[in-house]
mmCIF file of C-alpha atoms in Angstrom:
data_model
loop_
_atom_site.group_PDB
_atom_site.id
_atom_site.type_symbol
_atom_site.label_atom_id
_atom_site.label_comp_id
_atom_site.label_asym_id
_atom_site.label_seq_id
_atom_site.Cartn_x
_atom_site.Cartn_y
_atom_site.Cartn_z
ATOM 1 C CA MET A 1 -30.325 38.095 57.446
ATOM 2 C CA ILE A 2 -32.214 41.178 58.997
ATOM 3 C CA GLU A 3 -31.289 44.035 56.373
ATOM 4 C CA ASN A 4 -31.565 47.376 56.000
ATOM 5 C CA ILE A 5 -31.440 48.347 60.064
ATOM 6 C CA ASN A 6 -31.223 51.998 60.470
ATOM 7 C CA TRP A 7 -31.480 53.625 63.545
ATOM 8 C CA TYR A 8 -30.634 57.645 63.545
ATOM 9 C CA PRO A 9 -32.452 59.685 66.010
ATOM 10 C CA GLY A 10 -32.279 63.276 65.794
ATOM 11 C CA HIS A 11 -29.720 63.851 68.638
ATOM 12 C CA MET A 12 -27.399 61.932 66.632
ATOM 13 C CA LYS A 13 -27.176 64.354 64.033
ATOM 14 C CA LYS A 14 -27.080 67.062 66.843
ATOM 15 C CA THR A 15 -23.844 65.206 68.416
ATOM 16 C CA ARG A 16 -22.093 64.918 64.746
ATOM 17 C CA GLU A 17 -22.343 68.963 65.113
ATOM 18 C CA LEU A 18 -21.279 68.996 68.822
ATOM 19 C CA ILE A 19 -17.936 67.117 68.001
ATOM 20 C CA GLN A 20 -17.263 69.309 65.045
ATOM 21 C CA GLU A 21 -17.972 72.281 66.991
ATOM 22 C CA ASN A 22 -15.793 71.389 69.982
ATOM 23 C CA LEU A 23 -12.947 69.358 68.647
ATOM 24 C CA LYS A 24 -10.565 72.299 68.406
ATOM 25 C CA LEU A 25 -11.056 72.588 72.331
ATOM 26 C CA VAL A 26 -9.974 69.295 72.940
ATOM 27 C CA ASP A 27 -6.279 67.924 72.770
ATOM 28 C CA ALA A 28 -6.987 64.056 72.348
ATOM 29 C CA VAL A 29 -9.981 61.875 71.607
ATOM 30 C CA ILE A 30 -11.048 58.729 73.301
ATOM 31 C CA GLU A 31 -12.643 56.510 71.148
ATOM 32 C CA VAL A 32 -14.694 53.706 72.931
ATOM 33 C CA ILE A 33 -15.367 50.599 71.137
ATOM 34 C CA ASP A 34 -17.002 47.188 71.958
ATOM 35 C CA ALA A 35 -14.091 44.902 72.325
ATOM 36 C CA ARG A 36 -16.287 41.954 70.933
ATOM 37 C CA ILE A 37 -17.182 43.876 67.207
ATOM 38 C CA PRO A 38 -13.892 45.850 66.843
ATOM 39 C CA VAL A 39 -14.950 46.834 63.246
ATOM 40 C CA SER A 40 -19.022 47.291 63.557
ATOM 41 C CA SER A 41 -18.358 49.657 66.323
ATOM 42 C CA ARG A 42 -15.918 51.971 64.819
ATOM 43 C CA ASN A 43 -18.149 54.968 63.248
ATOM 44 C CA PRO A 44 -16.785 55.807 60.182
ATOM 45 C CA ILE A 45 -18.192 59.342 60.688
ATOM 46 C CA ILE A 46 -15.866 59.385 63.921
ATOM 47 C CA ASP A 47 -12.882 58.845 61.619
ATOM 48 C CA GLU A 48 -13.995 61.907 59.387
ATOM 49 C CA LEU A 49 -14.713 64.195 62.359
ATOM 50 C CA VAL A 50 -11.330 63.303 64.443
ATOM 51 C CA LYS A 51 -9.200 63.195 61.580
ATOM 52 C CA ALA A 52 -5.394 63.934 62.463
ATOM 53 C CA LYS A 53 -6.427 64.631 66.430
ATOM 54 C CA PRO A 54 -4.159 62.146 68.713
ATOM 55 C CA ARG A 55 -6.627 59.250 69.787
ATOM 56 C CA ILE A 56 -7.022 56.503 72.172
ATOM 57 C CA ILE A 57 -9.294 53.438 71.032
ATOM 58 C CA VAL A 58 -10.710 51.688 74.368
ATOM 59 C CA LEU A 59 -11.477 48.198 73.628
ATOM 60 C CA ASN A 60 -14.679 48.254 76.389
ATOM 61 C CA LYS A 61 -16.418 45.141 77.258
ATOM 62 C CA SER A 62 -12.793 43.362 76.858
ATOM 63 C CA ASP A 63 -13.994 40.921 79.671
ATOM 64 C CA LEU A 64 -16.723 39.245 77.430
ATOM 65 C CA ALA A 65 -14.488 39.349 74.516
ATOM 66 C CA ASP A 66 -11.899 36.844 73.433
ATOM 67 C CA GLU A 67 -8.742 37.588 75.012
ATOM 68 C CA GLN A 68 -6.560 36.634 72.271
ATOM 69 C CA ILE A 69 -8.296 38.413 69.400
ATOM 70 C CA SER A 70 -8.582 41.283 71.498
ATOM 71 C CA LYS A 71 -4.649 41.533 71.412
ATOM 72 C CA THR A 72 -4.392 41.541 67.765
ATOM 73 C CA TRP A 73 -6.989 44.180 67.411
ATOM 74 C CA GLU A 74 -4.781 46.399 70.084
ATOM 75 C CA GLU A 75 -1.514 45.859 67.889
ATOM 76 C CA ALA A 76 -3.685 46.900 64.915
ATOM 77 C CA PHE A 77 -4.798 49.459 65.845
ATOM 78 C CA ARG A 78 -1.261 50.661 67.231
ATOM 79 C CA LYS A 79 0.301 49.877 63.834
ATOM 80 C CA ASP A 80 -2.371 52.525 62.219
ATOM 81 C CA GLY A 81 -0.690 55.298 64.849
ATOM 82 C CA ASN A 82 -3.668 55.160 67.707
ATOM 83 C CA ARG A 83 -2.916 54.452 70.963
ATOM 84 C CA ALA A 84 -5.180 51.321 72.141
ATOM 85 C CA LEU A 85 -5.953 49.431 74.923
ATOM 86 C CA SER A 86 -8.395 46.904 76.476
ATOM 87 C CA MET A 87 -10.309 47.807 79.294
ATOM 88 C CA ASN A 88 -13.574 46.461 81.407
ATOM 89 C CA CYS A 89 -15.183 50.064 82.353
ATOM 90 C CA MET A 90 -17.546 48.603 85.052
ATOM 91 C CA SER A 91 -14.536 46.789 86.897
ATOM 92 C CA GLY A 92 -12.241 49.817 86.246
ATOM 93 C CA THR A 93 -9.682 47.124 84.943
ATOM 94 C CA GLY A 94 -7.184 49.244 82.752
ATOM 95 C CA VAL A 95 -8.410 52.494 84.425
ATOM 96 C CA LYS A 96 -4.680 53.204 85.912
ATOM 97 C CA GLU A 97 -2.732 52.076 82.105
ATOM 98 C CA LEU A 98 -5.142 54.889 80.589
ATOM 99 C CA PHE A 99 -4.250 57.772 82.908
ATOM 100 C CA ARG A 100 -0.603 56.503 82.314
ATOM 101 C CA ILE A 101 -1.366 57.046 78.645
ATOM 102 C CA LEU A 102 -3.086 60.294 79.179
ATOM 103 C CA GLU A 103 -0.471 61.979 81.651
ATOM 104 C CA ASN A 104 2.217 61.071 79.003
ATOM 105 C CA MET A 105 0.137 62.718 76.176
ATOM 106 C CA ALA A 106 -0.514 65.590 78.445
ATOM 107 C CA ALA A 107 3.198 65.962 79.078
ATOM 108 C CA GLU A 108 4.082 66.083 75.581
ATOM 109 C CA LYS A 109 1.717 68.494 74.786
ATOM 110 C CA ASN A 110 2.655 70.873 77.315
ATOM 111 C CA LYS A 111 6.082 70.828 76.504
ATOM 112 C CA GLU A 112 4.794 72.901 73.101
ATOM 113 C CA ARG A 113 3.120 75.300 75.351
ATOM 114 C CA VAL A 114 4.098 78.533 76.912
ATOM 115 C CA MET A 115 1.478 78.636 79.567
ATOM 116 C CA GLN A 116 0.266 74.937 80.376
ATOM 117 C CA ARG A 117 -3.249 74.409 81.160
ATOM 118 C CA ALA A 118 -5.290 71.581 81.985
ATOM 119 C CA PHE A 119 -5.301 68.550 78.667
ATOM 120 C CA ARG A 120 -8.552 68.515 77.766
ATOM 121 C CA LEU A 121 -10.578 65.390 76.248
ATOM 122 C CA MET A 122 -13.006 64.239 74.190
ATOM 123 C CA ILE A 123 -15.347 60.550 74.180
ATOM 124 C CA VAL A 124 -16.856 59.719 71.480
ATOM 125 C CA GLY A 125 -18.148 56.031 70.338
ATOM 126 C CA VAL A 126 -21.594 54.405 69.497
ATOM 127 C CA PRO A 127 -24.280 53.889 71.969
ATOM 128 C CA ASN A 128 -24.184 51.184 74.656
ATOM 129 C CA VAL A 129 -20.254 50.822 74.269
ATOM 130 C CA GLY A 130 -19.615 51.847 77.761
ATOM 131 C CA LYS A 131 -18.562 55.797 77.723
ATOM 132 C CA SER A 132 -20.837 56.733 80.704
ATOM 133 C CA SER A 133 -19.138 53.854 83.178
ATOM 134 C CA LEU A 134 -15.873 54.660 81.694
ATOM 135 C CA ILE A 135 -16.651 58.471 82.812
ATOM 136 C CA ASN A 136 -17.270 57.168 86.131
ATOM 137 C CA ARG A 137 -14.159 55.255 86.302
ATOM 138 C CA MET A 138 -12.185 58.374 85.348
ATOM 139 C CA THR A 139 -14.001 61.064 87.970
ATOM 140 C CA GLY A 140 -14.283 58.475 90.866
ATOM 141 C CA ARG A 141 -17.743 59.174 91.194
ATOM 142 C CA LYS A 142 -21.418 58.767 89.598
ATOM 143 C CA SER A 143 -20.954 62.088 87.385
ATOM 144 C CA THR A 144 -23.120 60.955 84.129
ATOM 145 C CA LYS A 145 -25.991 58.644 83.680
ATOM 146 C CA THR A 146 -25.297 54.798 83.251
ATOM 147 C CA GLY A 147 -27.654 52.383 81.107
ATOM 148 C CA ASP A 148 -27.304 48.798 79.513
ATOM 149 C CA ARG A 149 -29.760 50.420 76.690
ATOM 150 C CA PRO A 150 -28.518 53.121 73.905
ATOM 151 C CA GLY A 151 -29.189 56.602 74.320
ATOM 152 C CA VAL A 152 -28.807 57.178 77.612
ATOM 153 C CA THR A 153 -26.263 60.326 77.499
ATOM 154 C CA LYS A 154 -28.727 63.025 75.758
ATOM 155 C CA GLY A 155 -26.153 66.145 76.069
ATOM 156 C CA LYS A 156 -22.885 68.014 76.259
ATOM 157 C CA GLN A 157 -21.297 67.854 79.377
ATOM 158 C CA TRP A 158 -17.436 69.396 80.712
ATOM 159 C CA ILE A 159 -16.521 66.899 83.031
ATOM 160 C CA LYS A 160 -13.151 67.163 85.599
ATOM 161 C CA LEU A 161 -11.175 64.461 86.389
ATOM 162 C CA GLN A 162 -9.218 62.998 89.110
ATOM 163 C CA ASN A 163 -6.164 64.393 87.954
ATOM 164 C CA ASN A 164 -7.581 68.036 87.001
ATOM 165 C CA MET A 165 -7.853 66.826 83.351
ATOM 166 C CA GLN A 166 -11.345 68.134 81.738
ATOM 167 C CA LEU A 167 -13.432 65.787 79.538
ATOM 168 C CA LEU A 168 -16.580 66.420 77.445
ATOM 169 C CA ASP A 169 -18.478 63.742 76.972
ATOM 170 C CA THR A 170 -20.961 63.321 73.889
ATOM 171 C CA PRO A 171 -23.891 60.881 73.442
ATOM 172 C CA GLY A 172 -23.377 57.955 71.272
ATOM 173 C CA ILE A 173 -23.312 58.672 67.434
ATOM 174 C CA LEU A 174 -24.642 56.240 64.636
ATOM 175 C CA TRP A 175 -24.547 56.411 61.076
ATOM 176 C CA PRO A 176 -27.648 57.148 58.996
ATOM 177 C CA LYS A 177 -27.302 53.973 57.448
ATOM 178 C CA PHE A 178 -25.303 50.641 57.309
ATOM 179 C CA GLU A 179 -23.386 49.840 53.777
ATOM 180 C CA ASP A 180 -22.553 46.601 55.351
ATOM 181 C CA PRO A 181 -25.645 44.392 56.611
ATOM 182 C CA ALA A 182 -23.218 42.563 58.941
ATOM 183 C CA ALA A 183 -22.479 45.791 60.687
ATOM 184 C CA GLY A 184 -25.690 46.603 61.684
ATOM 185 C CA LEU A 185 -26.318 42.784 62.853
ATOM 186 C CA ASN A 186 -23.443 42.933 65.167
ATOM 187 C CA LEU A 187 -24.557 46.390 66.701
ATOM 188 C CA ALA A 188 -27.730 44.874 67.405
ATOM 189 C CA PHE A 189 -26.441 41.462 68.819
ATOM 190 C CA CYS A 190 -24.394 43.468 71.355
ATOM 191 C CA GLY A 191 -27.282 45.917 72.290
ATOM 192 C CA SER A 192 -26.123 49.456 70.288
ATOM 193 C CA ILE A 193 -29.475 49.401 68.623
ATOM 194 C CA LYS A 194 -33.124 49.498 70.402
ATOM 195 C CA ASP A 195 -34.203 45.720 70.609
ATOM 196 C CA GLU A 196 -37.821 47.584 70.308
ATOM 197 C CA ILE A 197 -37.153 48.217 66.672
ATOM 198 C CA LEU A 198 -36.071 45.138 65.668
ATOM 199 C CA ASP A 199 -37.589 41.453 65.361
ATOM 200 C CA VAL A 200 -36.263 39.607 68.643
ATOM 201 C CA PRO A 201 -36.814 35.837 67.515
ATOM 202 C CA THR A 202 -34.955 36.550 64.092
ATOM 203 C CA LEU A 203 -32.250 38.556 65.536
ATOM 204 C CA GLY A 204 -31.900 35.573 68.315
ATOM 205 C CA MET A 205 -32.088 33.136 65.521
ATOM 206 C CA GLU A 206 -29.059 35.160 63.837
ATOM 207 C CA LEU A 207 -26.979 35.241 66.622
ATOM 208 C CA ILE A 208 -27.397 30.945 67.401
ATOM 209 C CA GLY A 209 -26.370 31.018 63.673
ATOM 210 C CA VAL A 210 -22.988 33.162 64.025
ATOM 211 C CA LEU A 211 -22.406 31.315 67.514
ATOM 212 C CA ALA A 212 -22.945 27.999 66.250
ATOM 213 C CA GLU A 213 -20.499 28.552 63.545
ATOM 214 C CA HIS A 214 -17.643 30.617 65.087
ATOM 215 C CA TYR A 215 -17.987 29.143 69.018
ATOM 216 C CA PRO A 216 -19.958 25.576 68.466
ATOM 217 C CA GLN A 217 -18.306 24.221 71.909
ATOM 218 C CA LEU A 218 -19.528 27.323 73.933
ATOM 219 C CA LEU A 219 -23.069 27.167 72.308
ATOM 220 C CA GLN A 220 -23.210 23.336 73.033
ATOM 221 C CA GLN A 221 -22.161 23.575 76.747
ATOM 222 C CA ARG A 222 -24.254 26.470 77.599
ATOM 223 C CA TYR A 223 -27.549 25.061 76.377
ATOM 224 C CA LYS A 224 -26.654 21.479 77.287
ATOM 225 C CA LEU A 225 -27.113 20.472 73.566
ATOM 226 C CA ALA A 226 -25.757 16.944 72.488
ATOM 227 C CA GLU A 227 -25.072 17.938 69.272
ATOM 228 C CA LEU A 228 -26.016 20.923 67.028
ATOM 229 C CA ALA A 229 -28.443 20.860 64.093
ATOM 230 C CA GLU A 230 -28.302 21.472 60.619
ATOM 231 C CA THR A 231 -29.944 24.994 60.730
ATOM 232 C CA PRO A 232 -30.158 28.005 63.140
ATOM 233 C CA LEU A 233 -33.915 27.521 63.375
ATOM 234 C CA GLU A 234 -33.549 24.094 64.531
ATOM 235 C CA ASN A 235 -30.896 24.518 67.136
ATOM 236 C CA MET A 236 -33.230 27.434 68.318
ATOM 237 C CA GLU A 237 -35.740 25.168 69.023
ATOM 238 C CA ASN A 238 -33.633 22.596 70.491
ATOM 239 C CA MET A 239 -32.464 25.485 72.797
ATOM 240 C CA ALA A 240 -36.221 26.392 73.920
ATOM 241 C CA LEU A 241 -36.659 22.757 74.446
ATOM 242 C CA LYS A 242 -33.995 22.711 76.755
ATOM 243 C CA ARG A 243 -34.732 25.955 78.712
ATOM 244 C CA GLY A 244 -38.513 25.649 78.845
ATOM 245 C CA CYS A 245 -39.328 28.090 76.396
ATOM 246 C CA ILE A 246 -42.791 26.315 75.766
ATOM 247 C CA LEU A 247 -46.131 27.842 74.969
ATOM 248 C CA PRO A 248 -49.503 26.342 75.608
ATOM 249 C CA GLY A 249 -50.124 23.486 73.196
ATOM 250 C CA LYS A 250 -46.168 22.840 73.335
ATOM 251 C CA ARG A 251 -45.390 25.474 70.456
ATOM 252 C CA ILE A 252 -41.833 26.965 70.966
ATOM 253 C CA ASP A 253 -41.871 30.728 72.300
ATOM 254 C CA TYR A 254 -39.473 32.197 69.706
ATOM 255 C CA GLU A 255 -39.744 35.678 71.379
ATOM 256 C CA ARG A 256 -38.648 34.280 74.846
ATOM 257 C CA ILE A 257 -35.568 32.287 73.310
ATOM 258 C CA GLY A 258 -34.413 34.557 71.182
ATOM 259 C CA ARG A 259 -34.414 37.260 74.379
ATOM 260 C CA LEU A 260 -32.732 34.967 76.219
ATOM 261 C CA VAL A 261 -30.189 33.876 73.919
ATOM 262 C CA LEU A 262 -29.338 37.517 73.615
ATOM 263 C CA ASP A 263 -29.373 38.401 77.100
ATOM 264 C CA GLU A 264 -27.214 35.791 77.882
ATOM 265 C CA PHE A 265 -24.518 36.670 75.501
ATOM 266 C CA ARG A 266 -24.824 40.205 75.914
ATOM 267 C CA GLY A 267 -23.841 39.288 79.931
ATOM 268 C CA GLY A 268 -21.298 37.061 78.662
ATOM 269 C CA LYS A 269 -22.989 34.024 80.365
ATOM 270 C CA ILE A 270 -22.138 31.801 76.767
ATOM 271 C CA GLY A 271 -18.439 32.759 77.196
ATOM 272 C CA ARG A 272 -16.150 34.880 76.073
ATOM 273 C CA ILE A 273 -16.918 35.559 72.311
ATOM 274 C CA THR A 274 -15.372 38.103 69.543
ATOM 275 C CA LEU A 275 -17.734 38.161 66.439
ATOM 276 C CA GLU A 276 -15.099 39.823 64.583
ATOM 277 C CA THR A 277 -11.380 38.920 64.266
ATOM 278 C CA TYR A 278 -8.612 40.745 62.609
ATOM 279 C CA ARG A 279 -7.866 40.010 58.999
#
């Protein structure tokens, strides 16, 4: 297993300070997580910072995740006192339901106030979970940069929503060191850690091992494998042969097949997959 993944750019330290400084200005927090890795994509620092502030947990990229497992996670988060819903922020699925939840929260909050004011929100989450895509859906325009690579959003932005609520966007924030190596690995699988700092062939092989254990049929169907081999390396080599990832001299192109399986997993081409189930 790839161990000791550690990615904590300077702007993430600033993001922690930004959240601390501005939390008192908002009425609620929207925490965006990746529905495929509901544990690994929740930053414990955010729990520490947000504390008792009302929170909506958005399980984004739900179109890529196992639907039944996502429903189980939603129920678990609600039992913990949070509001939760699955969304696909790229297509807009779930946006109306999110607005309904927010409007109900705003109505409750304004009951407590003598002077009503715009309901203010903060959006938080680790890199590449889809925060910018969600903001674009909520505003109805491309108000902030989006990308499929971590680290696109760089600074503080106050954004006016369609229903006159105000939203404070923040850059993605990871934690300095992963106590559980599996969490770092899951984030790397899903693209929340830059591929440039990772060993892509090894990461691809690790993912193949996970898929062979938990989603063997999907792996076989996608890569036309009659049966799975005993080891992830053997499966990787068989997949490379099927996809023509071959170098001169009939050598396996591990870099190419590693990148290919990561890209196809991230794009949902292998199937709807959730790497973390609720226990």
